[in-house]
């Protein structure tokens, strides 16, 4: 199994796009940090970092979806799936190794993004304390208008943002991976993954309105996914019928279903090219 993971890691590292995506994110972080600094001269590093992360992490999800959509479908496109299947491994092991490498890349890209936003923000402003109370500079409000993050320090805020984003990232990436393994089409996998990502950003507010009108709608994955993404962006909000625990629970059920479909179909269906 480890040799499969090492082989998939090597193949991913040889792709030009693997190294291009971090460079693009770095340029975006530089541009955003400089823009925020010019518009708000007295902004501190933590404020700058949290603001930049809400946008730069979107690019992390975007690029992770592209990688996940190509990792299986490209094997069929180039006919290299035959070389994998003749090796002494089960099909589920081959698919799992690919999935693990995709998640590893997504995690490393996230860590790189968080680290660069902190370092660049610190250079442009000053390296603020990670234990400072951010409820004054970055307040989040409840439905009644009360500040919900009183006493929250910067480290907790970053950890919360990163935790919710990780859920959003894994779920979105897994959908692209599932489509890629089921349909063997990179274009379709990218299209569906990006559609969910953009519709979640553009029309997500509508889904939360539907949740308040129709309680059953909270079990449609788009509503809890948007709720989690809002938490990841630091926009803490109360939604009638939705809570962090319920949102994560619903997404977990969908995640298990999607991954089960991926492995079952890949294990049983004809994979001839």
mmCIF file of N, CA, C and O in Angstrom, residues 21-22 24-30 32-33 45-61 105-123 127-128 130 154-166 168-169 231-234:
data_model
loop_
_atom_site.group_PDB
_atom_site.id
_atom_site.type_symbol
_atom_site.label_atom_id
_atom_site.label_comp_id
_atom_site.label_asym_id
_atom_site.label_seq_id
_atom_site.Cartn_x
_atom_site.Cartn_y
_atom_site.Cartn_z
ATOM 1 N N UNK A 21 -0.033 25.689 -8.966
ATOM 2 C CA UNK A 21 -1.125 26.123 -8.099
ATOM 3 C C UNK A 21 -0.637 26.878 -6.858
ATOM 4 O O UNK A 21 -1.201 27.931 -6.519
ATOM 5 N N UNK A 22 0.391 26.386 -6.139
ATOM 6 C CA UNK A 22 0.879 27.178 -4.996
ATOM 7 C C UNK A 22 1.408 28.553 -5.402
ATOM 8 O O UNK A 22 1.235 29.528 -4.651
ATOM 9 N N UNK A 24 0.319 30.393 -7.910
ATOM 10 C CA UNK A 24 -0.843 31.239 -8.170
ATOM 11 C C UNK A 24 -1.442 31.733 -6.856
ATOM 12 O O UNK A 24 -1.785 32.921 -6.714
ATOM 13 N N UNK A 25 -1.557 30.836 -5.883
ATOM 14 C CA UNK A 25 -2.093 31.220 -4.576
ATOM 15 C C UNK A 25 -1.197 32.256 -3.904
ATOM 16 O O UNK A 25 -1.689 33.214 -3.290
ATOM 17 N N UNK A 26 0.104 32.085 -4.033
ATOM 18 C CA UNK A 26 1.047 33.048 -3.450
ATOM 19 C C UNK A 26 0.853 34.436 -4.052
ATOM 20 O O UNK A 26 0.838 35.448 -3.329
ATOM 21 N N UNK A 27 0.687 34.501 -5.368
ATOM 22 C CA UNK A 27 0.454 35.787 -6.041
ATOM 23 C C UNK A 27 -0.854 36.409 -5.557
ATOM 24 O O UNK A 27 -0.932 37.622 -5.312
ATOM 25 N N UNK A 28 -1.892 35.584 -5.406
ATOM 26 C CA UNK A 28 -3.188 36.078 -4.934
ATOM 27 C C UNK A 28 -3.079 36.630 -3.512
ATOM 28 O O UNK A 28 -3.629 37.691 -3.193
ATOM 29 N N UNK A 29 -2.357 35.914 -2.659
ATOM 30 C CA UNK A 29 -2.173 36.379 -1.282
ATOM 31 C C UNK A 29 -1.435 37.708 -1.255
ATOM 32 O O UNK A 29 -1.802 38.627 -0.502
ATOM 33 N N UNK A 30 -0.391 37.833 -2.070
ATOM 34 C CA UNK A 30 0.360 39.099 -2.148
ATOM 35 C C UNK A 30 -0.539 40.239 -2.597
ATOM 36 O O UNK A 30 -0.524 41.332 -2.010
ATOM 37 N N UNK A 32 -3.906 40.432 -2.549
ATOM 38 C CA UNK A 32 -4.957 40.722 -1.578
ATOM 39 C C UNK A 32 -4.416 41.443 -0.350
ATOM 40 O O UNK A 32 -5.027 42.410 0.136
ATOM 41 N N UNK A 33 -3.264 41.002 0.136
ATOM 42 C CA UNK A 33 -2.672 41.623 1.321
ATOM 43 C C UNK A 33 -2.310 43.073 1.048
ATOM 44 O O UNK A 33 -2.577 43.958 1.882
ATOM 45 N N UNK A 45 -1.982 42.300 11.555
ATOM 46 C CA UNK A 45 -1.661 41.068 10.846
ATOM 47 C C UNK A 45 -2.779 40.033 10.937
ATOM 48 O O UNK A 45 -3.105 39.357 9.962
ATOM 49 N N UNK A 46 -3.381 39.902 12.124
ATOM 50 C CA UNK A 46 -4.413 38.891 12.321
ATOM 51 C C UNK A 46 -5.664 39.229 11.514
ATOM 52 O O UNK A 46 -6.252 38.358 10.858
ATOM 53 N N UNK A 47 -6.073 40.499 11.543
ATOM 54 C CA UNK A 47 -7.205 40.929 10.724
ATOM 55 C C UNK A 47 -6.931 40.659 9.248
ATOM 56 O O UNK A 47 -7.795 40.157 8.517
ATOM 57 N N UNK A 48 -5.721 41.015 8.839
ATOM 58 C CA UNK A 48 -5.338 40.836 7.436
ATOM 59 C C UNK A 48 -5.339 39.360 7.058
ATOM 60 O O UNK A 48 -5.843 38.963 5.999
ATOM 61 N N UNK A 49 -4.810 38.532 7.932
ATOM 62 C CA UNK A 49 -4.723 37.100 7.659
ATOM 63 C C UNK A 49 -6.116 36.475 7.531
ATOM 64 O O UNK A 49 -6.392 35.716 6.592
ATOM 65 N N UNK A 50 -7.019 36.797 8.467
ATOM 66 C CA UNK A 50 -8.359 36.230 8.436
ATOM 67 C C UNK A 50 -9.130 36.686 7.201
ATOM 68 O O UNK A 50 -9.886 35.909 6.603
ATOM 69 N N UNK A 51 -8.922 37.942 6.798
ATOM 70 C CA UNK A 51 -9.601 38.462 5.608
ATOM 71 C C UNK A 51 -9.080 37.803 4.338
ATOM 72 O O UNK A 51 -9.859 37.415 3.457
ATOM 73 N N UNK A 52 -7.760 37.672 4.240
ATOM 74 C CA UNK A 52 -7.147 37.064 3.056
ATOM 75 C C UNK A 52 -7.499 35.575 2.967
ATOM 76 O O UNK A 52 -7.776 35.053 1.881
ATOM 77 N N UNK A 53 -7.513 34.904 4.103
ATOM 78 C CA UNK A 53 -7.790 33.466 4.109
ATOM 79 C C UNK A 53 -9.168 33.137 3.561
ATOM 80 O O UNK A 53 -9.365 32.096 2.923
ATOM 81 N N UNK A 54 -10.142 34.016 3.815
ATOM 82 C CA UNK A 54 -11.497 33.743 3.347
ATOM 83 C C UNK A 54 -11.574 33.676 1.831
ATOM 84 O O UNK A 54 -12.469 33.031 1.275
ATOM 85 N N UNK A 55 -10.630 34.323 1.150
ATOM 86 C CA UNK A 55 -10.599 34.306 -0.317
ATOM 87 C C UNK A 55 -9.583 33.290 -0.831
ATOM 88 O O UNK A 55 -9.866 32.518 -1.750
ATOM 89 N N UNK A 56 -8.401 33.273 -0.238
ATOM 90 C CA UNK A 56 -7.343 32.385 -0.733
ATOM 91 C C UNK A 56 -7.684 30.912 -0.525
ATOM 92 O O UNK A 56 -7.304 30.059 -1.334
ATOM 93 N N UNK A 57 -8.416 30.600 0.551
ATOM 94 C CA UNK A 57 -8.784 29.204 0.768
ATOM 95 C C UNK A 57 -9.790 28.725 -0.284
ATOM 96 O O UNK A 57 -9.875 27.521 -0.561
ATOM 97 N N UNK A 58 -10.537 29.649 -0.853
ATOM 98 C CA UNK A 58 -11.436 29.284 -1.956
ATOM 99 C C UNK A 58 -10.624 28.745 -3.124
ATOM 100 O O UNK A 58 -11.020 27.779 -3.786
ATOM 101 N N UNK A 59 -9.463 29.360 -3.372
ATOM 102 C CA UNK A 59 -8.595 28.889 -4.446
ATOM 103 C C UNK A 59 -8.001 27.527 -4.114
ATOM 104 O O UNK A 59 -7.788 26.702 -5.013
ATOM 105 N N UNK A 60 -7.739 27.285 -2.841
ATOM 106 C CA UNK A 60 -7.247 25.967 -2.427
ATOM 107 C C UNK A 60 -8.288 24.901 -2.771
ATOM 108 O O UNK A 60 -7.959 23.846 -3.327
ATOM 109 N N UNK A 61 -9.550 25.180 -2.443
ATOM 110 C CA UNK A 61 -10.623 24.237 -2.766
ATOM 111 C C UNK A 61 -10.745 24.050 -4.271
ATOM 112 O O UNK A 61 -10.937 22.922 -4.750
ATOM 113 N N UNK A 105 -2.252 16.339 -0.772
ATOM 114 C CA UNK A 105 -1.954 17.552 -1.539
ATOM 115 C C UNK A 105 -2.835 18.708 -1.072
ATOM 116 O O UNK A 105 -2.359 19.837 -0.906
ATOM 117 N N UNK A 106 -4.122 18.433 -0.849
ATOM 118 C CA UNK A 106 -5.046 19.472 -0.401
ATOM 119 C C UNK A 106 -4.633 20.028 0.963
ATOM 120 O O UNK A 106 -4.668 21.238 1.192
ATOM 121 N N UNK A 107 -4.218 19.141 1.873
ATOM 122 C CA UNK A 107 -3.792 19.569 3.206
ATOM 123 C C UNK A 107 -2.518 20.405 3.122
ATOM 124 O O UNK A 107 -2.404 21.469 3.763
ATOM 125 N N UNK A 108 -1.548 19.955 2.342
ATOM 126 C CA UNK A 108 -0.299 20.702 2.199
ATOM 127 C C UNK A 108 -0.540 22.066 1.556
ATOM 128 O O UNK A 108 0.077 23.070 1.950
ATOM 129 N N UNK A 109 -1.441 22.116 0.587
ATOM 130 C CA UNK A 109 -1.763 23.383 -0.059
ATOM 131 C C UNK A 109 -2.442 24.333 0.935
ATOM 132 O O UNK A 109 -2.188 25.548 0.915
ATOM 133 N N UNK A 110 -3.264 23.782 1.812
ATOM 134 C CA UNK A 110 -3.918 24.593 2.843
ATOM 135 C C UNK A 110 -2.903 25.141 3.829
ATOM 136 O O UNK A 110 -2.931 26.336 4.176
ATOM 137 N N UNK A 111 -1.989 24.289 4.293
ATOM 138 C CA UNK A 111 -0.952 24.726 5.234
ATOM 139 C C UNK A 111 -0.085 25.809 4.604
ATOM 140 O O UNK A 111 0.256 26.818 5.244
ATOM 141 N N UNK A 112 0.283 25.608 3.343
ATOM 142 C CA UNK A 112 1.086 26.605 2.623
ATOM 143 C C UNK A 112 0.346 27.947 2.558
ATOM 144 O O UNK A 112 0.949 29.005 2.797
ATOM 145 N N UNK A 113 -0.943 27.897 2.278
ATOM 146 C CA UNK A 113 -1.734 29.121 2.154
ATOM 147 C C UNK A 113 -1.830 29.860 3.481
ATOM 148 O O UNK A 113 -1.638 31.086 3.535
ATOM 149 N N UNK A 114 -2.109 29.129 4.560
ATOM 150 C CA UNK A 114 -2.218 29.746 5.883
ATOM 151 C C UNK A 114 -0.882 30.358 6.298
ATOM 152 O O UNK A 114 -0.824 31.487 6.806
ATOM 153 N N UNK A 115 0.206 29.612 6.083
ATOM 154 C CA UNK A 115 1.532 30.090 6.477
ATOM 155 C C UNK A 115 1.929 31.336 5.694
ATOM 156 O O UNK A 115 2.435 32.318 6.262
ATOM 157 N N UNK A 116 1.683 31.327 4.381
ATOM 158 C CA UNK A 116 2.063 32.478 3.552
ATOM 159 C C UNK A 116 1.240 33.715 3.887
ATOM 160 O O UNK A 116 1.751 34.835 3.890
ATOM 161 N N UNK A 117 -0.047 33.524 4.187
ATOM 162 C CA UNK A 117 -0.873 34.682 4.536
ATOM 163 C C UNK A 117 -0.416 35.308 5.849
ATOM 164 O O UNK A 117 -0.434 36.536 6.006
ATOM 165 N N UNK A 118 0.032 34.481 6.795
ATOM 166 C CA UNK A 118 0.539 35.010 8.067
ATOM 167 C C UNK A 118 1.874 35.717 7.878
ATOM 168 O O UNK A 118 2.086 36.824 8.399
ATOM 169 N N UNK A 119 2.769 35.092 7.121
ATOM 170 C CA UNK A 119 4.096 35.679 6.912
ATOM 171 C C UNK A 119 4.012 36.975 6.113
ATOM 172 O O UNK A 119 4.611 38.002 6.495
ATOM 173 N N UNK A 120 3.266 36.960 5.019
ATOM 174 C CA UNK A 120 3.150 38.159 4.181
ATOM 175 C C UNK A 120 2.432 39.268 4.945
ATOM 176 O O UNK A 120 2.829 40.446 4.890
ATOM 177 N N UNK A 121 1.383 38.890 5.687
ATOM 178 C CA UNK A 121 0.683 39.882 6.500
ATOM 179 C C UNK A 121 1.591 40.484 7.560
ATOM 180 O O UNK A 121 1.542 41.690 7.832
ATOM 181 N N UNK A 122 2.436 39.637 8.157
ATOM 182 C CA UNK A 122 3.367 40.129 9.171
ATOM 183 C C UNK A 122 4.399 41.071 8.597
ATOM 184 O O UNK A 122 4.786 42.058 9.236
ATOM 185 N N UNK A 123 4.860 40.793 7.379
ATOM 186 C CA UNK A 123 5.844 41.662 6.730
ATOM 187 C C UNK A 123 5.231 43.019 6.392
ATOM 188 O O UNK A 123 5.861 44.069 6.574
ATOM 189 N N UNK A 127 3.896 41.369 13.104
ATOM 190 C CA UNK A 127 3.480 40.036 13.517
ATOM 191 C C UNK A 127 2.711 40.139 14.838
ATOM 192 O O UNK A 127 3.295 40.158 15.919
ATOM 193 N N UNK A 128 1.376 40.245 14.708
ATOM 194 C CA UNK A 128 0.524 40.390 15.878
ATOM 195 C C UNK A 128 0.485 39.137 16.730
ATOM 196 O O UNK A 128 0.795 38.031 16.273
ATOM 197 N N UNK A 130 -0.927 35.976 18.561
ATOM 198 C CA UNK A 130 -1.965 34.996 18.266
ATOM 199 C C UNK A 130 -2.903 34.769 19.445
ATOM 200 O O UNK A 130 -3.876 34.029 19.337
ATOM 201 N N UNK A 154 -6.959 35.008 18.599
ATOM 202 C CA UNK A 154 -6.662 34.822 17.182
ATOM 203 C C UNK A 154 -6.384 33.361 16.842
ATOM 204 O O UNK A 154 -6.800 32.870 15.788
ATOM 205 N N UNK A 155 -5.696 32.676 17.738
ATOM 206 C CA UNK A 155 -5.355 31.271 17.477
ATOM 207 C C UNK A 155 -6.615 30.407 17.396
ATOM 208 O O UNK A 155 -6.729 29.538 16.523
ATOM 209 N N UNK A 156 -7.575 30.681 18.294
ATOM 210 C CA UNK A 156 -8.837 29.942 18.257
ATOM 211 C C UNK A 156 -9.606 30.250 16.979
ATOM 212 O O UNK A 156 -10.221 29.356 16.378
ATOM 213 N N UNK A 157 -9.598 31.522 16.565
ATOM 214 C CA UNK A 157 -10.317 31.921 15.352
ATOM 215 C C UNK A 157 -9.731 31.250 14.118
ATOM 216 O O UNK A 157 -10.460 30.753 13.254
ATOM 217 N N UNK A 158 -8.399 31.220 14.048
ATOM 218 C CA UNK A 158 -7.737 30.577 12.906
ATOM 219 C C UNK A 158 -8.000 29.075 12.919
ATOM 220 O O UNK A 158 -8.262 28.459 11.884
ATOM 221 N N UNK A 159 -7.950 28.478 14.113
ATOM 222 C CA UNK A 159 -8.220 27.052 14.233
ATOM 223 C C UNK A 159 -9.648 26.709 13.826
ATOM 224 O O UNK A 159 -9.883 25.716 13.134
ATOM 225 N N UNK A 160 -10.612 27.556 14.244
ATOM 226 C CA UNK A 160 -12.006 27.336 13.870
ATOM 227 C C UNK A 160 -12.197 27.490 12.370
ATOM 228 O O UNK A 160 -12.868 26.673 11.726
ATOM 229 N N UNK A 161 -11.594 28.540 11.817
ATOM 230 C CA UNK A 161 -11.685 28.772 10.380
ATOM 231 C C UNK A 161 -11.098 27.596 9.606
ATOM 232 O O UNK A 161 -11.689 27.118 8.625
ATOM 233 N N UNK A 162 -9.953 27.118 10.060
ATOM 234 C CA UNK A 162 -9.277 26.008 9.395
ATOM 235 C C UNK A 162 -10.065 24.709 9.533
ATOM 236 O O UNK A 162 -10.151 23.911 8.591
ATOM 237 N N UNK A 163 -10.674 24.488 10.702
ATOM 238 C CA UNK A 163 -11.450 23.270 10.923
ATOM 239 C C UNK A 163 -12.668 23.190 10.016
ATOM 240 O O UNK A 163 -12.911 22.161 9.373
ATOM 241 N N UNK A 164 -13.432 24.276 9.962
ATOM 242 C CA UNK A 164 -14.618 24.286 9.099
ATOM 243 C C UNK A 164 -14.229 24.213 7.629
ATOM 244 O O UNK A 164 -14.899 23.552 6.822
ATOM 245 N N UNK A 165 -13.131 24.893 7.281
ATOM 246 C CA UNK A 165 -12.699 24.837 5.884
ATOM 247 C C UNK A 165 -12.265 23.424 5.498
ATOM 248 O O UNK A 165 -12.509 22.982 4.372
ATOM 249 N N UNK A 166 -11.639 22.710 6.415
ATOM 250 C CA UNK A 166 -11.201 21.342 6.138
ATOM 251 C C UNK A 166 -12.392 20.451 5.793
ATOM 252 O O UNK A 166 -12.313 19.603 4.892
ATOM 253 N N UNK A 168 -15.291 21.497 4.504
ATOM 254 C CA UNK A 168 -15.725 21.928 3.173
ATOM 255 C C UNK A 168 -14.791 21.397 2.093
ATOM 256 O O UNK A 168 -15.240 20.917 1.038
ATOM 257 N N UNK A 169 -13.488 21.449 2.355
ATOM 258 C CA UNK A 169 -12.490 21.015 1.387
ATOM 259 C C UNK A 169 -12.592 19.510 1.112
ATOM 260 O O UNK A 169 -12.603 19.076 -0.044
ATOM 261 N N UNK A 231 -19.128 29.474 8.200
ATOM 262 C CA UNK A 231 -18.344 29.383 9.435
ATOM 263 C C UNK A 231 -16.850 29.438 9.122
ATOM 264 O O UNK A 231 -16.068 30.059 9.852
ATOM 265 N N UNK A 232 -16.453 28.800 8.018
ATOM 266 C CA UNK A 232 -15.042 28.803 7.624
ATOM 267 C C UNK A 232 -14.572 30.207 7.247
ATOM 268 O O UNK A 232 -13.403 30.554 7.449
ATOM 269 N N UNK A 233 -15.476 31.011 6.697
ATOM 270 C CA UNK A 233 -15.124 32.373 6.302
ATOM 271 C C UNK A 233 -15.230 33.364 7.448
ATOM 272 O O UNK A 233 -15.057 34.575 7.247
ATOM 273 N N UNK A 234 -15.524 32.859 8.642
ATOM 274 C CA UNK A 234 -15.591 33.736 9.804
ATOM 275 C C UNK A 234 -16.898 34.484 9.922
ATOM 276 O O UNK A 234 -17.027 35.388 10.747
#
